[in-house]
Amino acid sequence: MKFRIQYLKTFYFLLLSLFSIQLGVAQKRNFEQELRTLAEKHEAVGLTVLVVKNGKPIYEKAIGYKDLENKTALSTKDLFRIASISKSFSATAIMQLVEQGKISLDDDFSDLIGFKVRNPKFPDTKITLEMVLSHRSSINDSNGYFSLDVLDPSKNEKWEKSYNNYEPGNGYAYCNLNFNMVGAVLERLTNVRFDSYIKQQILNPLKLDAGYCIDSLDNRRFVKLYELEDGSFKEQPSAYNPRSEEIKNYVMGESTPIFSPTGGMKISTKDLARYMMMHMNYGRVGKVKILEESSARRMQKGLTDKEKYGLALLENTNLIAGEHMVGHTGSAYGLYSNMFFEPEKKFGFIVITNGCRPTYVADGDTLNFSKEVINLLYRNFIKK
């Protein structure tokens, strides 16, 4: 009798386990169909996603194409040029120098960059390093941002055009020139070329196979990027232009925009997730420490009431209803990238597409496709 009861218990346990497995498979199949439906709705060329929960990656998926013409399947190990998420790498490196006492966020940016940086309408207001890192410098991109000369009064007679009409520190304007200059400051302070310095201080310690220098990476891993033009997707090969010739005449602290500190990081979805986890854990992953907790928290703290932009990371309460997220987006050459995490609850998402038909949420800044994918991931992996 006891044997029979034990047999029945074992049988029911196995039956329940089998049912749970089948249910889990069915739920995953349904979720991935929803994901594909979203990709089709927004005409995505390719899409990669990765979910972190309880501080660990729990799900990753790539759908669509790395190369549309050859129908090459996309992978989470392929390299994207992630655009403006790149800015946070420079800010991270700056905060390391702040911790070492080599600079201060209150330093006059003129002293750091090597030429006068002053808004001509407010000549007595110092523009600080923190203002530049948080887009509160009053500097703009109207003269371009691929050369630092556009802001240098001794080299550009129209330099005043590069400043907005508000006092530095009392307004916000997203500006790519800010971070190409920050990259130059890193070189001036360390005497190490920008791409090499980021690799030494951040990428290598985190074991990330990534970088800013096109020529040092395996170009077979690059994900082709596609812009929608006249109703069809056109490849944007300039996203991965080689820099070997320009590097031959490189001048430290001046030629830095060659590597595009403002948007030129090439990294995989998997490796970007590890970098995100470092920030989510306030500066460390496992035994590897990149930043002190206080520095990481300062980067994540929004400094403007409306935009909530910190030091190359921003606070976002509109992405997922009821959740306070921190992170950054990127968009260039048809790519749209997202890195957002909840540092207290230890979950986060990487969502990247190499081309889609873009439409935007009412705020005008948030891509509908990205928001819908992130909320789908949240409902299926975090909220349940």
CSV table of C-alpha atoms in Angstrom, one decimal:
chain,number,residue,atom,x,y,z
A,1,MET,CA,0.0,0.0,0.0
A,2,LYS,CA,2.8,2.4,0.9
A,3,PHE,CA,4.6,1.5,-2.3
A,4,ARG,CA,1.5,2.3,-4.3
A,5,ILE,CA,1.0,5.7,-2.6
A,6,GLN,CA,4.6,6.6,-3.2
A,7,TYR,CA,4.3,5.5,-6.8
A,8,LEU,CA,1.2,7.7,-7.3
A,9,LYS,CA,3.0,10.7,-5.7
A,10,THR,CA,5.9,10.2,-8.0
A,11,PHE,CA,3.6,9.8,-11.0
A,12,TYR,CA,1.7,13.0,-10.2
A,13,PHE,CA,4.9,14.9,-9.6
A,14,LEU,CA,6.3,13.9,-12.9
A,15,LEU,CA,3.0,14.7,-14.6
A,16,LEU,CA,3.0,18.2,-13.0
A,17,SER,CA,6.6,18.8,-14.0
A,18,LEU,CA,5.8,17.8,-17.5
A,19,PHE,CA,2.8,20.1,-17.6
A,20,SER,CA,4.9,23.0,-16.2
A,21,ILE,CA,7.6,22.5,-18.8
A,22,GLN,CA,5.0,22.4,-21.6
A,23,LEU,CA,3.3,25.5,-20.2
A,24,GLY,CA,6.6,27.3,-20.1
A,25,VAL,CA,7.5,26.3,-23.7
A,26,ALA,CA,4.0,27.5,-24.8
A,27,GLN,CA,4.4,30.8,-22.9
A,28,LYS,CA,7.9,31.4,-24.4
A,29,ARG,CA,6.5,30.6,-27.9
A,30,ASN,CA,3.7,33.0,-27.4
A,31,PHE,CA,6.0,35.7,-26.2
A,32,GLU,CA,8.4,35.3,-29.0
A,33,GLN,CA,5.6,35.5,-31.5
A,34,GLU,CA,4.5,38.8,-29.9
A,35,LEU,CA,8.1,40.0,-30.2
A,36,ARG,CA,8.1,39.1,-33.9
A,37,THR,CA,4.7,40.7,-34.4
A,38,LEU,CA,6.1,44.0,-33.0
A,39,ALA,CA,9.2,43.7,-35.2
A,40,GLU,CA,6.9,43.2,-38.3
A,41,LYS,CA,4.6,46.1,-37.2
A,42,HIS,CA,7.5,48.5,-37.2
A,43,GLU,CA,9.3,46.9,-40.2
A,44,ALA,CA,12.5,46.2,-38.3
A,45,VAL,CA,15.4,44.9,-40.3
A,46,GLY,CA,16.8,43.2,-37.2
A,47,LEU,CA,16.2,43.3,-33.4
A,48,THR,CA,18.2,42.2,-30.4
A,49,VAL,CA,17.0,42.1,-26.8
A,50,LEU,CA,18.5,41.1,-23.5
A,51,VAL,CA,16.8,41.0,-20.1
A,52,VAL,CA,18.6,41.2,-16.7
A,53,LYS,CA,16.6,40.2,-13.6
A,54,ASN,CA,17.9,40.0,-10.1
A,55,GLY,CA,21.2,41.2,-11.4
A,56,LYS,CA,21.7,38.4,-13.9
A,57,PRO,CA,21.0,38.0,-17.6
A,58,ILE,CA,18.0,35.7,-18.0
A,59,TYR,CA,16.9,36.0,-21.6
A,60,GLU,CA,18.4,37.1,-24.9
A,61,LYS,CA,17.1,36.9,-28.4
A,62,ALA,CA,18.0,38.1,-31.9
A,63,ILE,CA,15.5,38.2,-34.8
A,64,GLY,CA,15.8,39.5,-38.3
A,65,TYR,CA,18.9,40.3,-40.3
A,66,LYS,CA,22.5,41.5,-39.7
A,67,ASP,CA,22.8,42.0,-43.4
A,68,LEU,CA,19.6,42.6,-45.3
A,69,GLU,CA,20.9,42.0,-48.8
A,70,ASN,CA,22.5,38.6,-48.0
A,71,LYS,CA,19.8,37.7,-45.4
A,72,THR,CA,22.5,37.0,-42.8
A,73,ALA,CA,20.8,36.2,-39.4
A,74,LEU,CA,21.5,38.6,-36.5
A,75,SER,CA,23.1,37.5,-33.3
A,76,THR,CA,23.4,39.0,-29.8
A,77,LYS,CA,27.2,38.6,-30.2
A,78,ASP,CA,27.3,40.9,-33.3
A,79,LEU,CA,28.7,44.4,-33.0
A,80,PHE,CA,26.5,47.5,-33.3
A,81,ARG,CA,27.6,51.1,-33.4
A,82,ILE,CA,25.4,52.0,-30.5
A,83,ALA,CA,25.4,55.8,-31.0
A,84,SER,CA,24.8,58.1,-28.0
A,85,ILE,CA,24.9,55.4,-25.3
A,86,SER,CA,28.6,55.8,-26.1
A,87,LYS,CA,28.6,59.0,-24.1
A,88,SER,CA,28.4,57.2,-20.8
A,89,PHE,CA,31.8,55.5,-21.3
A,90,SER,CA,33.5,58.9,-21.4
A,91,ALA,CA,31.6,60.1,-18.3
A,92,THR,CA,32.6,56.9,-16.5
A,93,ALA,CA,36.2,57.4,-17.3
A,94,ILE,CA,36.0,61.1,-16.2
A,95,MET,CA,34.5,60.0,-12.8
A,96,GLN,CA,37.4,57.6,-12.3
A,97,LEU,CA,39.7,60.6,-12.6
A,98,VAL,CA,37.5,62.6,-10.2
A,99,GLU,CA,37.8,59.8,-7.7
A,100,GLN,CA,41.6,59.9,-8.1
A,101,GLY,CA,41.6,63.6,-7.3
A,102,LYS,CA,43.1,64.5,-10.7
A,103,ILE,CA,40.1,66.8,-11.7
A,104,SER,CA,36.9,68.1,-10.2
A,105,LEU,CA,33.5,68.4,-11.7
A,106,ASP,CA,33.6,72.1,-10.8
A,107,ASP,CA,36.8,72.7,-12.9
A,108,ASP,CA,36.6,75.4,-15.5
A,109,PHE,CA,36.3,73.6,-18.8
A,110,SER,CA,38.5,76.2,-20.5
A,111,ASP,CA,41.4,75.0,-18.4
A,112,LEU,CA,40.8,71.4,-19.4
A,113,ILE,CA,40.2,71.8,-23.1
A,114,GLY,CA,43.0,74.3,-23.7
A,115,PHE,CA,41.0,77.2,-25.2
A,116,LYS,CA,38.5,79.7,-23.9
A,117,VAL,CA,35.0,78.2,-23.4
A,118,ARG,CA,32.7,81.0,-22.5
A,119,ASN,CA,29.2,81.9,-23.6
A,120,PRO,CA,29.6,85.5,-25.1
A,121,LYS,CA,26.3,86.5,-23.7
A,122,PHE,CA,27.4,85.5,-20.2
A,123,PRO,CA,31.2,86.0,-20.2
A,124,ASP,CA,31.5,86.0,-16.4
A,125,THR,CA,29.8,82.6,-15.9
A,126,LYS,CA,32.2,79.7,-15.7
A,127,ILE,CA,31.3,76.6,-17.8
A,128,THR,CA,32.2,73.6,-15.6
A,129,LEU,CA,33.1,70.1,-16.5
A,130,GLU,CA,29.8,69.0,-14.9
A,131,MET,CA,27.8,71.3,-17.1
A,132,VAL,CA,29.4,69.8,-20.2
A,133,LEU,CA,28.7,66.2,-19.0
A,134,SER,CA,25.1,67.0,-18.3
A,135,HIS,CA,24.3,69.1,-21.4
A,136,ARG,CA,23.8,72.2,-19.3
A,137,SER,CA,26.8,74.0,-20.8
A,138,SER,CA,24.7,76.2,-23.2
A,139,ILE,CA,26.9,74.9,-26.1
A,140,ASN,CA,25.1,73.6,-29.2
A,141,ASP,CA,25.9,71.7,-32.4
A,142,SER,CA,25.0,74.5,-34.9
A,143,ASN,CA,28.6,74.8,-36.1
A,144,GLY,CA,29.0,71.0,-36.2
A,145,TYR,CA,30.8,68.7,-33.8
A,146,PHE,CA,33.4,66.7,-35.7
A,147,SER,CA,36.0,69.3,-35.1
A,148,LEU,CA,36.8,71.1,-31.8
A,149,ASP,CA,37.8,74.2,-33.8
A,150,VAL,CA,34.2,75.2,-34.2
A,151,LEU,CA,34.2,76.4,-30.6
A,152,ASP,CA,37.8,77.8,-30.5
A,153,PRO,CA,37.7,81.7,-30.9
A,154,SER,CA,41.2,81.6,-32.4
A,155,LYS,CA,40.2,79.2,-35.2
A,156,ASN,CA,36.6,80.0,-36.0
A,157,GLU,CA,35.3,83.5,-36.5
A,158,LYS,CA,31.7,82.2,-36.1
A,159,TRP,CA,32.4,80.5,-32.7
A,160,GLU,CA,29.7,82.5,-30.9
A,161,LYS,CA,27.0,80.7,-33.0
A,162,SER,CA,27.9,77.6,-30.9
A,163,TYR,CA,26.3,79.0,-27.8
A,164,ASN,CA,22.6,79.3,-26.8
A,165,ASN,CA,20.9,82.3,-25.3
A,166,TYR,CA,20.7,81.1,-21.7
A,167,GLU,CA,23.2,81.2,-18.9
A,168,PRO,CA,25.3,78.1,-18.5
A,169,GLY,CA,23.9,75.9,-15.8
A,170,ASN,CA,20.4,77.3,-16.1
A,171,GLY,CA,19.2,75.5,-19.2
A,172,TYR,CA,19.5,72.2,-21.1
A,173,ALA,CA,20.3,71.4,-24.8
A,174,TYR,CA,21.5,68.0,-25.9
A,175,CYS,CA,24.8,68.5,-27.6
A,176,ASN,CA,27.2,66.1,-29.3
A,177,LEU,CA,30.1,68.5,-29.3
A,178,ASN,CA,30.1,68.4,-25.5
A,179,PHE,CA,31.3,64.8,-25.5
A,180,ASN,CA,33.7,65.0,-28.3
A,181,MET,CA,35.4,67.6,-26.2
A,182,VAL,CA,35.2,65.4,-23.1
A,183,GLY,CA,37.1,62.7,-25.1
A,184,ALA,CA,39.8,65.3,-25.9
A,185,VAL,CA,40.0,66.3,-22.2
A,186,LEU,CA,40.6,62.6,-21.3
A,187,GLU,CA,43.6,62.6,-23.7
A,188,ARG,CA,45.0,65.9,-22.4
A,189,LEU,CA,44.8,64.6,-18.8
A,190,THR,CA,46.1,61.1,-19.4
A,191,ASN,CA,48.3,61.4,-22.5
A,192,VAL,CA,46.7,58.2,-23.7
A,193,ARG,CA,44.8,58.1,-27.0
A,194,PHE,CA,41.0,58.1,-26.3
A,195,ASP,CA,40.1,54.7,-27.7
A,196,SER,CA,43.1,53.1,-25.9
A,197,TYR,CA,42.2,54.7,-22.6
A,198,ILE,CA,38.6,53.6,-22.6
A,199,LYS,CA,39.8,50.1,-23.5
A,200,GLN,CA,42.3,50.1,-20.6
A,201,GLN,CA,40.1,51.5,-18.0
A,202,ILE,CA,36.7,50.1,-18.8
A,203,LEU,CA,36.5,47.5,-21.6
A,204,ASN,CA,39.4,45.3,-20.5
A,205,PRO,CA,38.5,45.1,-16.8
A,206,LEU,CA,35.0,44.2,-17.7
A,207,LYS,CA,36.2,41.7,-20.4
A,208,LEU,CA,34.2,43.4,-23.1
A,209,ASP,CA,35.1,42.7,-26.8
A,210,ALA,CA,34.3,46.2,-28.0
A,211,GLY,CA,35.9,49.6,-28.8
A,212,TYR,CA,35.8,52.9,-30.5
A,213,CYS,CA,38.5,52.2,-33.1
A,214,ILE,CA,37.0,50.6,-36.2
A,215,ASP,CA,40.4,49.3,-37.4
A,216,SER,CA,41.0,47.3,-34.2
A,217,LEU,CA,37.8,45.3,-34.4
A,218,ASP,CA,36.7,42.3,-36.5
A,219,ASN,CA,34.6,43.9,-39.3
A,220,ARG,CA,32.9,40.6,-40.0
A,221,ARG,CA,31.0,41.1,-36.7
A,222,PHE,CA,29.6,44.5,-37.6
A,223,VAL,CA,25.8,44.8,-38.0
A,224,LYS,CA,24.9,46.7,-41.1
A,225,LEU,CA,22.7,49.8,-40.3
A,226,TYR,CA,19.8,50.8,-42.5
A,227,GLU,CA,18.1,54.2,-42.9
A,228,LEU,CA,14.6,54.4,-44.4
A,229,GLU,CA,14.9,56.4,-47.6
A,230,ASP,CA,12.1,57.0,-50.1
A,231,GLY,CA,10.2,54.0,-48.7
A,232,SER,CA,13.0,51.5,-48.7
A,233,PHE,CA,16.0,50.6,-46.4
A,234,LYS,CA,19.4,51.8,-47.5
A,235,GLU,CA,22.6,50.6,-46.0
A,236,GLN,CA,24.7,53.3,-44.2
A,237,PRO,CA,28.3,52.1,-44.6
A,238,SER,CA,29.7,55.4,-43.3
A,239,ALA,CA,28.7,54.1,-39.8
A,240,TYR,CA,31.9,52.0,-40.0
A,241,ASN,CA,34.3,54.1,-42.0
A,242,PRO,CA,37.9,53.1,-41.4
A,243,ARG,CA,40.1,55.7,-39.6
A,244,SER,CA,43.6,54.3,-40.4
A,245,GLU,CA,44.6,57.2,-42.6
A,246,GLU,CA,43.3,59.9,-40.2
A,247,ILE,CA,45.1,58.2,-37.3
A,248,LYS,CA,48.4,58.6,-39.1
A,249,ASN,CA,48.3,62.4,-38.5
A,250,TYR,CA,46.6,62.2,-35.1
A,251,VAL,CA,47.1,65.0,-32.6
A,252,MET,CA,46.4,64.2,-29.0
A,253,GLY,CA,43.7,66.4,-27.5
A,254,GLU,CA,42.6,67.7,-30.9
A,255,SER,CA,41.9,64.8,-33.3
A,256,THR,CA,39.7,63.0,-30.8
A,257,PRO,CA,36.4,63.3,-32.7
A,258,ILE,CA,37.8,60.8,-35.2
A,259,PHE,CA,36.7,58.1,-32.7
A,260,SER,CA,33.4,59.9,-31.9
A,261,PRO,CA,33.3,59.7,-28.1
A,262,THR,CA,29.8,61.1,-28.6
A,263,GLY,CA,28.5,58.1,-30.5
A,264,GLY,CA,31.2,55.7,-31.8
A,265,MET,CA,31.3,52.7,-29.4
A,266,LYS,CA,31.0,49.4,-31.2
A,267,ILE,CA,29.7,46.7,-28.9
A,268,SER,CA,27.5,43.6,-28.8
A,269,THR,CA,24.2,43.3,-27.0
A,270,LYS,CA,25.7,40.7,-24.6
A,271,ASP,CA,28.6,42.9,-23.7
A,272,LEU,CA,26.5,46.1,-23.5
A,273,ALA,CA,24.4,44.2,-20.9
A,274,ARG,CA,27.5,43.5,-18.8
A,275,TYR,CA,28.4,47.2,-18.9
A,276,MET,CA,24.8,48.1,-17.9
A,277,MET,CA,25.0,45.7,-15.0
A,278,MET,CA,28.1,47.5,-13.8
A,279,HIS,CA,26.1,50.8,-13.6
A,280,MET,CA,23.1,49.0,-12.2
A,281,ASN,CA,25.3,47.7,-9.4
A,282,TYR,CA,26.6,51.2,-8.7
A,283,GLY,CA,30.0,50.7,-10.2
A,284,ARG,CA,30.9,47.0,-10.0
A,285,VAL,CA,30.2,43.6,-11.5
A,286,GLY,CA,31.2,40.6,-9.4
A,287,LYS,CA,34.8,41.3,-8.1
A,288,VAL,CA,35.4,44.0,-10.8
A,289,LYS,CA,35.0,47.5,-9.6
A,290,ILE,CA,35.0,50.3,-12.2
A,291,LEU,CA,33.5,53.1,-10.0
A,292,GLU,CA,32.9,54.0,-6.4
A,293,GLU,CA,29.2,53.8,-5.5
A,294,SER,CA,29.0,57.5,-4.9
A,295,SER,CA,30.3,58.2,-8.4
A,296,ALA,CA,27.9,55.8,-10.0
A,297,ARG,CA,25.0,57.4,-8.1
A,298,ARG,CA,26.1,60.9,-9.1
A,299,MET,CA,26.1,59.9,-12.8
A,300,GLN,CA,22.5,58.5,-12.4
A,301,LYS,CA,21.1,61.6,-10.7
A,302,GLY,CA,19.2,63.9,-13.0
A,303,LEU,CA,20.3,67.5,-12.8
A,304,THR,CA,17.4,69.2,-14.6
A,305,ASP,CA,13.8,69.2,-13.5
A,306,LYS,CA,12.3,68.3,-16.9
A,307,GLU,CA,14.9,66.2,-18.7
A,308,LYS,CA,16.3,64.5,-15.6
A,309,TYR,CA,19.7,64.2,-17.3
A,310,GLY,CA,22.6,63.3,-15.1
A,311,LEU,CA,26.2,62.6,-16.3
A,312,ALA,CA,25.6,60.8,-19.6
A,313,LEU,CA,22.8,58.8,-17.9
A,314,LEU,CA,19.2,60.0,-17.4
A,315,GLU,CA,16.3,59.2,-15.2
A,316,ASN,CA,13.1,58.0,-16.9
A,317,THR,CA,9.7,57.5,-15.3
A,318,ASN,CA,7.7,57.4,-18.6
A,319,LEU,CA,9.2,54.4,-20.2
A,320,ILE,CA,7.4,51.8,-18.0
A,321,ALA,CA,4.4,52.9,-16.0
A,322,GLY,CA,5.2,52.9,-12.2
A,323,GLU,CA,8.9,52.2,-12.7
A,324,HIS,CA,11.9,54.5,-12.2
A,325,MET,CA,14.4,53.6,-14.9
A,326,VAL,CA,18.0,54.9,-15.5
A,327,GLY,CA,19.8,54.7,-18.8
A,328,HIS,CA,20.3,56.2,-22.2
A,329,THR,CA,19.2,55.8,-25.9
A,330,GLY,CA,21.1,56.1,-29.1
A,331,SER,CA,20.0,56.8,-32.7
A,332,ALA,CA,22.2,57.2,-35.8
A,333,TYR,CA,22.4,55.8,-39.3
A,334,GLY,CA,19.0,54.1,-38.9
A,335,LEU,CA,20.0,52.4,-35.6
A,336,TYR,CA,18.0,52.8,-32.4
A,337,SER,CA,19.6,51.6,-29.2
A,338,ASN,CA,18.3,51.4,-25.6
A,339,MET,CA,20.0,50.7,-22.3
A,340,PHE,CA,17.7,51.1,-19.3
A,341,PHE,CA,17.8,49.6,-15.8
A,342,GLU,CA,16.3,49.8,-12.4
A,343,PRO,CA,19.2,50.0,-9.9
A,344,GLU,CA,17.3,49.2,-6.8
A,345,LYS,CA,15.2,46.3,-8.2
A,346,LYS,CA,18.1,45.0,-10.2
A,347,PHE,CA,16.5,44.5,-13.6
A,348,GLY,CA,17.2,46.1,-17.0
A,349,PHE,CA,16.9,45.8,-20.7
A,350,ILE,CA,19.0,46.1,-23.8
A,351,VAL,CA,17.0,46.7,-27.0
A,352,ILE,CA,18.7,47.5,-30.3
A,353,THR,CA,17.4,47.6,-33.9
A,354,ASN,CA,19.6,48.2,-37.0
A,355,GLY,CA,16.7,49.8,-38.9
A,356,CYS,CA,12.9,50.3,-38.7
A,357,ARG,CA,10.1,52.6,-39.7
A,358,PRO,CA,10.4,55.1,-36.9
A,359,THR,CA,7.3,56.6,-35.1
A,360,TYR,CA,7.5,58.4,-31.8
A,361,VAL,CA,5.6,58.7,-28.6
A,362,ALA,CA,3.8,62.0,-27.9
A,363,ASP,CA,6.9,63.4,-26.2
A,364,GLY,CA,8.7,63.3,-29.5
A,365,ASP,CA,11.8,61.7,-28.2
A,366,THR,CA,10.8,58.1,-27.4
A,367,LEU,CA,10.6,55.6,-30.2
A,368,ASN,CA,7.3,53.7,-30.2
A,369,PHE,CA,9.0,50.5,-31.2
A,370,SER,CA,11.6,50.6,-28.4
A,371,LYS,CA,8.9,51.4,-25.8
A,372,GLU,CA,6.6,48.6,-26.9
A,373,VAL,CA,9.4,46.0,-26.9
A,374,ILE,CA,10.7,47.1,-23.5
A,375,ASN,CA,7.2,46.9,-22.0
A,376,LEU,CA,6.6,43.5,-23.6
A,377,LEU,CA,9.9,42.3,-22.0
A,378,TYR,CA,8.9,43.8,-18.7
A,379,ARG,CA,5.4,42.1,-18.6
A,380,ASN,CA,6.8,38.7,-19.5
A,381,PHE,CA,10.0,38.6,-17.4
A,382,ILE,CA,9.8,41.2,-14.6
A,383,LYS,CA,6.3,42.0,-13.6
A,384,LYS,CA,4.8,38.4,-13.7
